[in-house]
Amino acid sequence: MTDSNRWLLPEGIDEALPPLAERLETCRRRILDLHHSWGYELVMPPFVEYLESLLTGTGHGLDLQTFKLTDQLNGRLMGVRADMTPQVARIDAHRLKREGVSRLCYAGTVLHTRPDGFAGSRSLLQLGAELYGHAGLASDVEILRLMLETLAVCEVDTPCVDLGHVGIFRSLAADAALDPEQETRLFDLLQRKALPEIRDCLAQLPVSADQRRRLGVLADLNGDRDTLDRARIELAGADDAVMIALDALEHLARAVQASHPDVVLHVDLAELRGYHYHTGLVFAAYLPGIGQEVARGGRYDDIGRVFGRARPATGFSADLKTLVRLSRCPECAAPGGILAPADPDPDLIHAVVDLRRRGERVIQGLDGQDNDAVALGCDRVLVKTNNQWTVVDA
């Protein structure tokens, strides 16, 4: 390694310098304060855990994204977290062990082996909120509203929200008695909305004409809220679970439009993000001109089962770095502050302590240095007048 690249960071790994770091921290505090005001308690999971815990439940799909290392104390395999959701589920199931509703929030760094998302970063600042112990639609509504409020405090543009329900495809696949290989094949085609391939795939399956029609129409069932009315017609005759899922989508759409009328809703019954761990409603937020989701969430009731305690669960997550990058909030202005001279006067020391306790930013000058107030980002200085230290403009 040459001196010219000795200090280069790995690809996809970044660091925050002033003033970006200040913006990230300001936004993080706003979000955690918001979540606190909704009754969500902050948890701080560890950065590394034993691999079997990290890759449990929702974590199985993260195997390729997880860095592995060996614990030098006992030889067990550990992983650097690539997603905090399974960690928070473990905390709810094993550490808190509450019987009623539990509202938890978090914010921390996650590390991916490969870049994820339009920013190409492997080091994300994941934030989110999870609600455990309630299976009703009210908790789904609460989480989606909290996600929208989280975007609002970050001052991003009004998002478009994609709504879906993984239970619809799952019920139709079960009704058609698809085996795992057939279900996976059709699932992949639906994600790509590859209509000719979907028709060819369905034509080869030993299913009835009605089952084939209902599975095939999913790729076309996307659009505004009227899509739900079309779905009830196109999916007529399906299992009751399908109609219950459509009712849940209608309820969620109405509730969100009542609280956030400016948000554009888009229904997509073939959007099956997180299909292998989500169990019901799913949603994602998109911003104008940005193809990648900026926040996502949904219901995942089965995650606690693998920790020995099945609990209803719903939540959302986002990347703080992405939200700050897309924020309309202007760059942080110069922080300002007060420059105190390099003077050992005890009265000056007491004045500096008092100012800092009152929330002022005070920089103490150093001997032998050019203590220029403007160069140090200060707009005021402490001067001694009539034997008293007072603050005046620089």
Short mmCIF file of C-alpha atoms in Angstrom, two decimals:
data_model
loop_
_atom_site.label_atom_id
_atom_site.label_comp_id
_atom_site.label_asym_id
_atom_site.label_seq_id
_atom_site.Cartn_x
_atom_site.Cartn_y
_atom_site.Cartn_z
CA MET A 1 0.00 0.00 0.00
CA THR A 2 1.42 3.36 -1.04
CA ASP A 3 1.27 6.57 0.98
CA SER A 4 -1.18 8.02 -1.58
CA ASN A 5 -3.93 5.48 -0.81
CA ARG A 6 -3.08 4.49 2.76
CA TRP A 7 -5.94 6.57 4.13
CA LEU A 8 -8.61 5.66 1.58
CA LEU A 9 -11.80 4.21 3.02
CA PRO A 10 -13.19 0.91 1.65
CA GLU A 11 -15.64 1.21 -1.23
CA GLY A 12 -19.13 2.02 0.00
CA ILE A 13 -17.89 3.09 3.46
CA ASP A 14 -18.18 6.78 4.25
CA GLU A 15 -17.71 9.16 7.14
CA ALA A 16 -19.51 12.36 8.10
CA LEU A 17 -17.53 15.57 8.43
CA PRO A 18 -18.69 19.03 9.52
CA PRO A 19 -21.26 20.32 8.82
CA LEU A 20 -22.91 17.09 7.57
CA ALA A 21 -22.30 15.32 10.88
CA GLU A 22 -24.14 18.14 12.66
CA ARG A 23 -27.11 17.80 10.29
CA LEU A 24 -27.23 14.03 10.82
CA GLU A 25 -27.16 14.40 14.60
CA THR A 26 -29.77 17.17 14.58
CA CYS A 27 -32.09 15.05 12.46
CA ARG A 28 -31.47 11.97 14.61
CA ARG A 29 -32.42 13.91 17.74
CA ARG A 30 -35.58 15.23 16.10
CA ILE A 31 -36.62 11.72 15.09
CA LEU A 32 -35.96 10.18 18.49
CA ASP A 33 -37.81 13.05 20.18
CA LEU A 34 -40.72 12.46 17.80
CA HIS A 35 -40.79 8.74 18.56
CA HIS A 36 -40.58 9.49 22.28
CA SER A 37 -43.60 11.77 21.98
CA TRP A 38 -45.53 8.82 20.50
CA GLY A 39 -44.57 6.58 23.42
CA TYR A 40 -41.75 4.61 21.77
CA GLU A 41 -38.86 3.60 24.03
CA LEU A 42 -35.30 3.71 22.74
CA VAL A 43 -33.25 0.51 22.62
CA MET A 44 -29.56 0.17 21.70
CA PRO A 45 -28.75 -3.33 20.41
CA PRO A 46 -25.10 -4.40 20.11
CA PHE A 47 -23.19 -3.91 16.85
CA VAL A 48 -22.23 -7.62 16.75
CA GLU A 49 -24.10 -10.74 17.86
CA TYR A 50 -23.78 -14.46 17.44
CA LEU A 51 -24.70 -15.31 13.89
CA GLU A 52 -27.61 -17.62 14.67
CA SER A 53 -29.36 -14.74 16.43
CA LEU A 54 -28.73 -12.17 13.70
CA LEU A 55 -29.90 -14.54 10.96
CA THR A 56 -33.06 -15.64 12.75
CA GLY A 57 -36.53 -14.81 11.47
CA THR A 58 -36.23 -11.75 9.26
CA GLY A 59 -32.48 -12.17 9.33
CA HIS A 60 -32.30 -15.27 7.08
CA GLY A 61 -32.51 -13.14 3.93
CA LEU A 62 -29.58 -11.06 5.19
CA ASP A 63 -27.03 -13.86 5.18
CA LEU A 64 -25.17 -12.57 2.11
CA GLN A 65 -25.25 -9.01 3.47
CA THR A 66 -23.74 -9.93 6.82
CA PHE A 67 -20.02 -9.73 7.63
CA LYS A 68 -18.90 -12.74 9.66
CA LEU A 69 -16.09 -13.05 12.20
CA THR A 70 -14.95 -15.52 14.83
CA ASP A 71 -15.21 -14.74 18.54
CA GLN A 72 -11.64 -15.14 19.84
CA LEU A 73 -12.98 -15.99 23.33
CA ASN A 74 -14.95 -19.11 22.40
CA GLY A 75 -14.60 -19.76 18.67
CA ARG A 76 -18.26 -19.11 17.89
CA LEU A 77 -19.23 -17.35 14.68
CA MET A 78 -20.48 -13.79 15.08
CA GLY A 79 -21.98 -11.33 12.62
CA VAL A 80 -21.91 -7.57 12.24
CA ARG A 81 -25.54 -6.48 12.10
CA ALA A 82 -26.92 -5.72 8.64
CA ASP A 83 -30.43 -4.98 9.98
CA MET A 84 -31.54 -4.00 13.48
CA THR A 85 -35.10 -5.38 13.16
CA PRO A 86 -34.32 -8.96 14.31
CA GLN A 87 -32.27 -7.56 17.19
CA VAL A 88 -35.19 -5.47 18.43
CA ALA A 89 -37.50 -8.50 18.08
CA ARG A 90 -35.09 -10.50 20.24
CA ILE A 91 -35.09 -7.74 22.85
CA ASP A 92 -38.90 -7.72 22.94
CA ALA A 93 -39.14 -11.51 23.15
CA HIS A 94 -36.32 -12.34 25.54
CA ARG A 95 -35.16 -9.27 27.42
CA LEU A 96 -38.37 -7.32 28.05
CA LYS A 97 -40.87 -10.22 28.04
CA ARG A 98 -43.86 -7.91 28.26
CA GLU A 99 -47.36 -9.31 27.97
CA GLY A 100 -49.02 -6.18 26.61
CA VAL A 101 -48.12 -3.77 23.83
CA SER A 102 -44.48 -2.77 23.53
CA ARG A 103 -43.34 0.23 21.46
CA LEU A 104 -39.62 0.35 20.70
CA CYS A 105 -37.46 2.59 18.52
CA TYR A 106 -33.80 2.57 17.55
CA ALA A 107 -31.09 4.35 15.57
CA GLY A 108 -27.66 2.96 14.78
CA THR A 109 -25.11 1.93 12.19
CA VAL A 110 -25.58 -1.23 10.15
CA LEU A 111 -22.99 -2.71 7.79
CA HIS A 112 -23.64 -4.50 4.49
CA THR A 113 -21.22 -6.64 2.50
CA ARG A 114 -22.56 -5.12 -0.72
CA PRO A 115 -23.96 -1.66 -1.54
CA ASP A 116 -27.70 -1.39 -1.06
CA GLY A 117 -29.92 1.35 -2.45
CA PHE A 118 -29.38 4.21 -4.87
CA ALA A 119 -26.71 5.86 -2.70
CA GLY A 120 -24.37 2.86 -3.05
CA SER A 121 -23.47 2.86 0.64
CA ARG A 122 -22.57 -0.21 2.67
CA SER A 123 -22.63 1.67 5.97
CA LEU A 124 -26.13 2.92 6.76
CA LEU A 125 -27.55 4.76 9.75
CA GLN A 126 -30.70 2.72 10.24
CA LEU A 127 -33.57 4.13 12.26
CA GLY A 128 -36.99 2.71 12.89
CA ALA A 129 -39.85 1.89 15.21
CA GLU A 130 -41.54 -1.41 16.06
CA LEU A 131 -44.87 -2.11 17.75
CA TYR A 132 -45.30 -5.55 19.36
CA GLY A 133 -48.27 -7.24 20.95
CA HIS A 134 -51.19 -5.91 18.89
CA ALA A 135 -52.64 -7.71 15.87
CA GLY A 136 -55.28 -5.15 14.91
CA LEU A 137 -55.24 -2.65 12.06
CA ALA A 138 -54.87 0.25 14.50
CA SER A 139 -51.20 -0.64 15.03
CA ASP A 140 -50.54 -0.79 11.27
CA VAL A 141 -52.14 2.64 10.90
CA GLU A 142 -50.06 4.01 13.78
CA ILE A 143 -46.78 2.73 12.34
CA LEU A 144 -47.48 4.09 8.86
CA ARG A 145 -48.49 7.48 10.28
CA LEU A 146 -45.34 7.54 12.41
CA MET A 147 -43.25 6.77 9.33
CA LEU A 148 -44.81 9.72 7.51
CA GLU A 149 -44.23 12.01 10.49
CA THR A 150 -40.62 10.83 10.61
CA LEU A 151 -40.17 11.89 6.98
CA ALA A 152 -41.84 15.22 7.79
CA VAL A 153 -39.44 16.11 10.62
CA CYS A 154 -36.57 15.40 8.21
CA GLU A 155 -38.17 17.95 5.86
CA VAL A 156 -38.21 15.75 2.76
CA ASP A 157 -40.73 16.24 -0.04
CA THR A 158 -44.24 14.82 0.41
CA PRO A 159 -43.88 11.12 -0.43
CA CYS A 160 -45.91 8.70 -2.46
CA VAL A 161 -46.79 5.62 -0.42
CA ASP A 162 -47.00 2.17 -1.98
CA LEU A 163 -49.45 -0.18 -0.24
CA GLY A 164 -49.59 -3.95 -0.58
CA HIS A 165 -50.50 -7.11 1.29
CA VAL A 166 -48.42 -10.27 1.02
CA GLY A 167 -51.32 -12.35 2.31
CA ILE A 168 -53.19 -12.01 -0.99
CA PHE A 169 -50.59 -13.82 -3.11
CA ARG A 170 -49.89 -16.26 -0.29
CA SER A 171 -53.60 -17.21 -0.06
CA LEU A 172 -53.98 -17.55 -3.82
CA ALA A 173 -50.86 -19.71 -4.02
CA ALA A 174 -52.12 -21.93 -1.19
CA ASP A 175 -55.55 -22.23 -2.83
CA ALA A 176 -53.85 -23.38 -6.04
CA ALA A 177 -51.72 -25.86 -4.05
CA LEU A 178 -48.48 -24.53 -5.51
CA ASP A 179 -45.36 -26.25 -4.26
CA PRO A 180 -42.46 -24.10 -2.95
CA GLU A 181 -40.62 -24.17 -6.28
CA GLN A 182 -43.71 -23.12 -8.25
CA GLU A 183 -44.56 -20.40 -5.74
CA THR A 184 -41.01 -19.01 -5.84
CA ARG A 185 -40.97 -19.00 -9.65
CA LEU A 186 -44.27 -17.15 -9.87
CA PHE A 187 -43.24 -14.78 -7.10
CA ASP A 188 -40.09 -13.78 -9.02
CA LEU A 189 -42.09 -13.16 -12.21
CA LEU A 190 -44.65 -11.02 -10.37
CA GLN A 191 -41.88 -8.84 -8.93
CA ARG A 192 -40.68 -8.15 -12.47
CA LYS A 193 -44.25 -7.88 -13.78
CA ALA A 194 -43.12 -10.06 -16.67
CA LEU A 195 -46.60 -10.58 -18.11
CA PRO A 196 -45.76 -12.98 -21.00
CA GLU A 197 -43.64 -15.13 -18.68
CA ILE A 198 -46.37 -15.07 -16.04
CA ARG A 199 -48.89 -16.37 -18.58
CA ASP A 200 -46.50 -19.09 -19.72
CA CYS A 201 -45.76 -20.11 -16.16
CA LEU A 202 -49.43 -20.30 -15.20
CA ALA A 203 -50.27 -22.26 -18.37
CA GLN A 204 -47.93 -25.02 -17.20
CA LEU A 205 -49.41 -25.29 -13.71
CA PRO A 206 -52.06 -27.93 -12.88
CA VAL A 207 -54.60 -25.38 -11.59
CA SER A 208 -58.19 -24.52 -12.45
CA ALA A 209 -59.08 -21.75 -14.89
CA ASP A 210 -60.34 -19.55 -12.04
CA GLN A 211 -57.16 -20.08 -10.00
CA ARG A 212 -55.03 -19.30 -13.06
CA ARG A 213 -57.02 -16.14 -13.75
CA ARG A 214 -56.79 -14.84 -10.19
CA LEU A 215 -53.04 -15.43 -9.97
CA GLY A 216 -52.44 -13.91 -13.40
CA VAL A 217 -54.38 -10.71 -12.77
CA LEU A 218 -52.26 -9.70 -9.75
CA ALA A 219 -49.64 -8.04 -11.94
CA ASP A 220 -52.32 -5.73 -13.38
CA LEU A 221 -53.85 -4.78 -10.05
CA ASN A 222 -51.95 -1.58 -9.32
CA GLY A 223 -52.90 2.08 -9.28
CA ASP A 224 -54.92 4.41 -7.04
CA ARG A 225 -57.47 3.36 -4.43
CA ASP A 226 -59.92 2.32 -7.15
CA THR A 227 -57.60 -0.64 -7.67
CA LEU A 228 -59.15 -2.20 -4.57
CA ASP A 229 -62.61 -2.09 -6.14
CA ARG A 230 -61.26 -3.77 -9.28
CA ALA A 231 -59.51 -6.36 -7.14
CA ARG A 232 -62.74 -7.36 -5.43
CA ILE A 233 -64.25 -8.08 -8.85
CA GLU A 234 -61.21 -9.78 -10.37
CA LEU A 235 -60.51 -11.92 -7.29
CA ALA A 236 -64.12 -12.90 -6.65
CA GLY A 237 -64.37 -16.51 -5.52
CA ALA A 238 -61.02 -16.45 -3.75
CA ASP A 239 -60.51 -17.53 -0.17
CA ASP A 240 -62.03 -15.29 2.52
CA ALA A 241 -58.50 -14.30 3.57
CA VAL A 242 -58.10 -12.44 0.27
CA MET A 243 -61.17 -10.30 0.86
CA ILE A 244 -60.10 -9.64 4.46
CA ALA A 245 -56.73 -8.45 3.13
CA LEU A 246 -58.44 -6.12 0.66
CA ASP A 247 -60.57 -4.72 3.49
CA ALA A 248 -57.39 -4.15 5.52
CA LEU A 249 -55.82 -2.24 2.61
CA GLU A 250 -58.97 -0.11 2.26
CA HIS A 251 -58.96 0.66 5.98
CA LEU A 252 -55.28 1.64 5.94
CA ALA A 253 -55.72 3.83 2.86
CA ARG A 254 -58.69 5.67 4.36
CA ALA A 255 -56.91 6.23 7.67
CA VAL A 256 -53.76 7.62 6.05
CA GLN A 257 -55.67 9.92 3.72
CA ALA A 258 -57.63 11.24 6.70
CA SER A 259 -54.45 12.17 8.59
CA HIS A 260 -52.15 12.97 5.63
CA PRO A 261 -54.37 14.14 2.74
CA ASP A 262 -51.38 15.39 0.72
CA VAL A 263 -49.77 11.96 0.53
CA VAL A 264 -50.36 10.14 -2.76
CA LEU A 265 -51.32 6.49 -2.25
CA HIS A 266 -50.52 3.77 -4.75
CA VAL A 267 -51.86 0.23 -4.39
CA ASP A 268 -49.87 -2.66 -5.89
CA LEU A 269 -51.04 -6.21 -5.17
CA ALA A 270 -48.00 -7.71 -6.91
CA GLU A 271 -45.53 -5.75 -4.76
CA LEU A 272 -44.36 -8.42 -2.34
CA ARG A 273 -41.33 -6.82 -0.66
CA GLY A 274 -40.19 -8.87 2.31
CA TYR A 275 -42.49 -11.71 1.25
CA HIS A 276 -40.53 -14.34 3.14
CA TYR A 277 -40.89 -12.64 6.52
CA HIS A 278 -43.78 -10.18 6.22
CA THR A 279 -47.19 -11.63 7.02
CA GLY A 280 -49.70 -8.92 6.10
CA LEU A 281 -49.77 -5.27 5.12
CA VAL A 282 -46.59 -3.82 3.60
CA PHE A 283 -45.80 -0.24 2.62
CA ALA A 284 -42.98 1.90 1.30
CA ALA A 285 -42.41 5.62 0.77
CA TYR A 286 -40.99 7.08 -2.44
CA LEU A 287 -40.04 10.65 -3.27
CA PRO A 288 -40.60 12.39 -6.63
CA GLY A 289 -37.77 11.59 -9.02
CA ILE A 290 -36.25 8.95 -6.72
CA GLY A 291 -36.71 5.37 -7.86
CA GLN A 292 -35.53 3.81 -4.62
CA GLU A 293 -37.74 3.66 -1.53
CA VAL A 294 -36.69 5.97 1.30
CA ALA A 295 -38.60 4.16 4.06
CA ARG A 296 -40.43 0.86 4.27
CA GLY A 297 -42.33 -1.26 6.71
CA GLY A 298 -45.10 -3.72 7.32
CA ARG A 299 -46.43 -6.51 9.51
CA TYR A 300 -44.27 -9.50 10.46
CA ASP A 301 -46.15 -11.42 13.10
CA ASP A 302 -44.05 -14.60 12.97
CA ILE A 303 -40.66 -13.15 13.89
CA GLY A 304 -40.99 -13.70 17.62
CA ARG A 305 -41.75 -17.40 17.15
CA VAL A 306 -38.11 -18.23 16.43
CA PHE A 307 -37.15 -16.52 19.69
CA GLY A 308 -39.62 -18.72 21.54
CA ARG A 309 -42.34 -16.09 21.85
CA ALA A 310 -44.67 -15.45 18.93
CA ARG A 311 -45.98 -11.89 19.11
CA PRO A 312 -47.86 -9.73 16.61
CA ALA A 313 -45.45 -7.15 15.23
CA THR A 314 -45.38 -4.26 12.79
CA GLY A 315 -42.78 -1.60 12.14
CA PHE A 316 -40.80 0.51 9.70
CA SER A 317 -37.20 1.49 9.01
CA ALA A 318 -35.25 4.06 6.99
CA ASP A 319 -31.67 5.22 6.43
CA LEU A 320 -30.90 8.51 8.18
CA LYS A 321 -28.12 9.42 5.74
CA THR A 322 -30.54 9.11 2.83
CA LEU A 323 -33.19 11.23 4.54
CA VAL A 324 -30.71 14.01 5.33
CA ARG A 325 -29.33 13.91 1.79
CA LEU A 326 -32.84 14.38 0.38
CA SER A 327 -33.96 16.93 2.96
CA ARG A 328 -35.18 20.36 1.88
CA CYS A 329 -33.59 21.76 5.05
CA PRO A 330 -30.75 24.12 4.08
CA GLU A 331 -27.18 23.41 5.04
CA CYS A 332 -26.43 24.18 8.67
CA ALA A 333 -25.49 27.79 9.19
CA ALA A 334 -22.27 28.61 10.96
CA PRO A 335 -22.81 27.52 14.57
CA GLY A 336 -21.70 30.83 16.06
CA GLY A 337 -20.38 31.09 19.55
CA ILE A 338 -18.37 33.12 22.03
CA LEU A 339 -14.58 33.39 22.08
CA ALA A 340 -13.05 33.67 25.54
CA PRO A 341 -9.47 34.98 25.73
CA ALA A 342 -6.54 32.92 26.97
CA ASP A 343 -6.61 34.45 30.44
CA PRO A 344 -6.33 32.57 33.76
CA ASP A 345 -8.61 35.08 35.52
CA PRO A 346 -10.89 33.06 37.89
CA ASP A 347 -13.77 35.43 37.09
CA LEU A 348 -13.37 34.55 33.40
CA ILE A 349 -13.42 30.84 34.19
CA HIS A 350 -16.65 31.26 36.17
CA ALA A 351 -18.18 33.32 33.34
CA VAL A 352 -17.31 30.62 30.77
CA VAL A 353 -18.79 27.86 32.95
CA ASP A 354 -21.99 29.87 33.43
CA LEU A 355 -22.37 30.56 29.71
CA ARG A 356 -21.88 26.91 28.79
CA ARG A 357 -24.43 25.80 31.37
CA ARG A 358 -26.89 28.21 29.75
CA GLY A 359 -26.37 26.43 26.43
CA GLU A 360 -23.89 28.80 24.81
CA ARG A 361 -21.02 27.52 22.67
CA VAL A 362 -17.85 28.98 24.19
CA ILE A 363 -14.35 28.44 22.77
CA GLN A 364 -11.47 29.15 25.10
CA GLY A 365 -8.49 30.80 23.46
CA LEU A 366 -5.11 29.07 23.71
CA ASP A 367 -1.73 30.62 24.55
CA GLY A 368 0.50 31.24 21.56
CA GLN A 369 -2.30 30.85 19.03
CA ASP A 370 -3.97 33.35 16.71
CA ASN A 371 -7.28 33.39 18.53
CA ASP A 372 -9.31 35.05 15.79
CA ALA A 373 -13.02 34.93 16.62
CA VAL A 374 -14.28 34.72 13.02
CA ALA A 375 -11.74 32.05 12.09
CA LEU A 376 -12.92 29.98 15.06
CA GLY A 377 -16.58 30.37 14.06
CA CYS A 378 -17.47 32.79 16.83
CA ASP A 379 -19.71 35.81 16.38
CA ARG A 380 -19.16 37.20 19.90
CA VAL A 381 -16.29 37.61 22.33
CA LEU A 382 -15.85 37.92 26.08
CA VAL A 383 -14.21 41.17 27.13
CA LYS A 384 -13.49 42.63 30.55
CA THR A 385 -15.17 45.94 31.16
CA ASN A 386 -15.22 47.67 34.56
CA ASN A 387 -13.83 44.50 36.15
CA GLN A 388 -16.64 42.35 34.73
CA TRP A 389 -16.56 39.91 31.86
CA THR A 390 -19.27 40.69 29.34
CA VAL A 391 -20.25 39.35 25.91
CA VAL A 392 -20.03 41.71 22.95
CA ASP A 393 -20.28 41.26 19.18
CA ALA A 394 -17.07 40.20 17.47
#
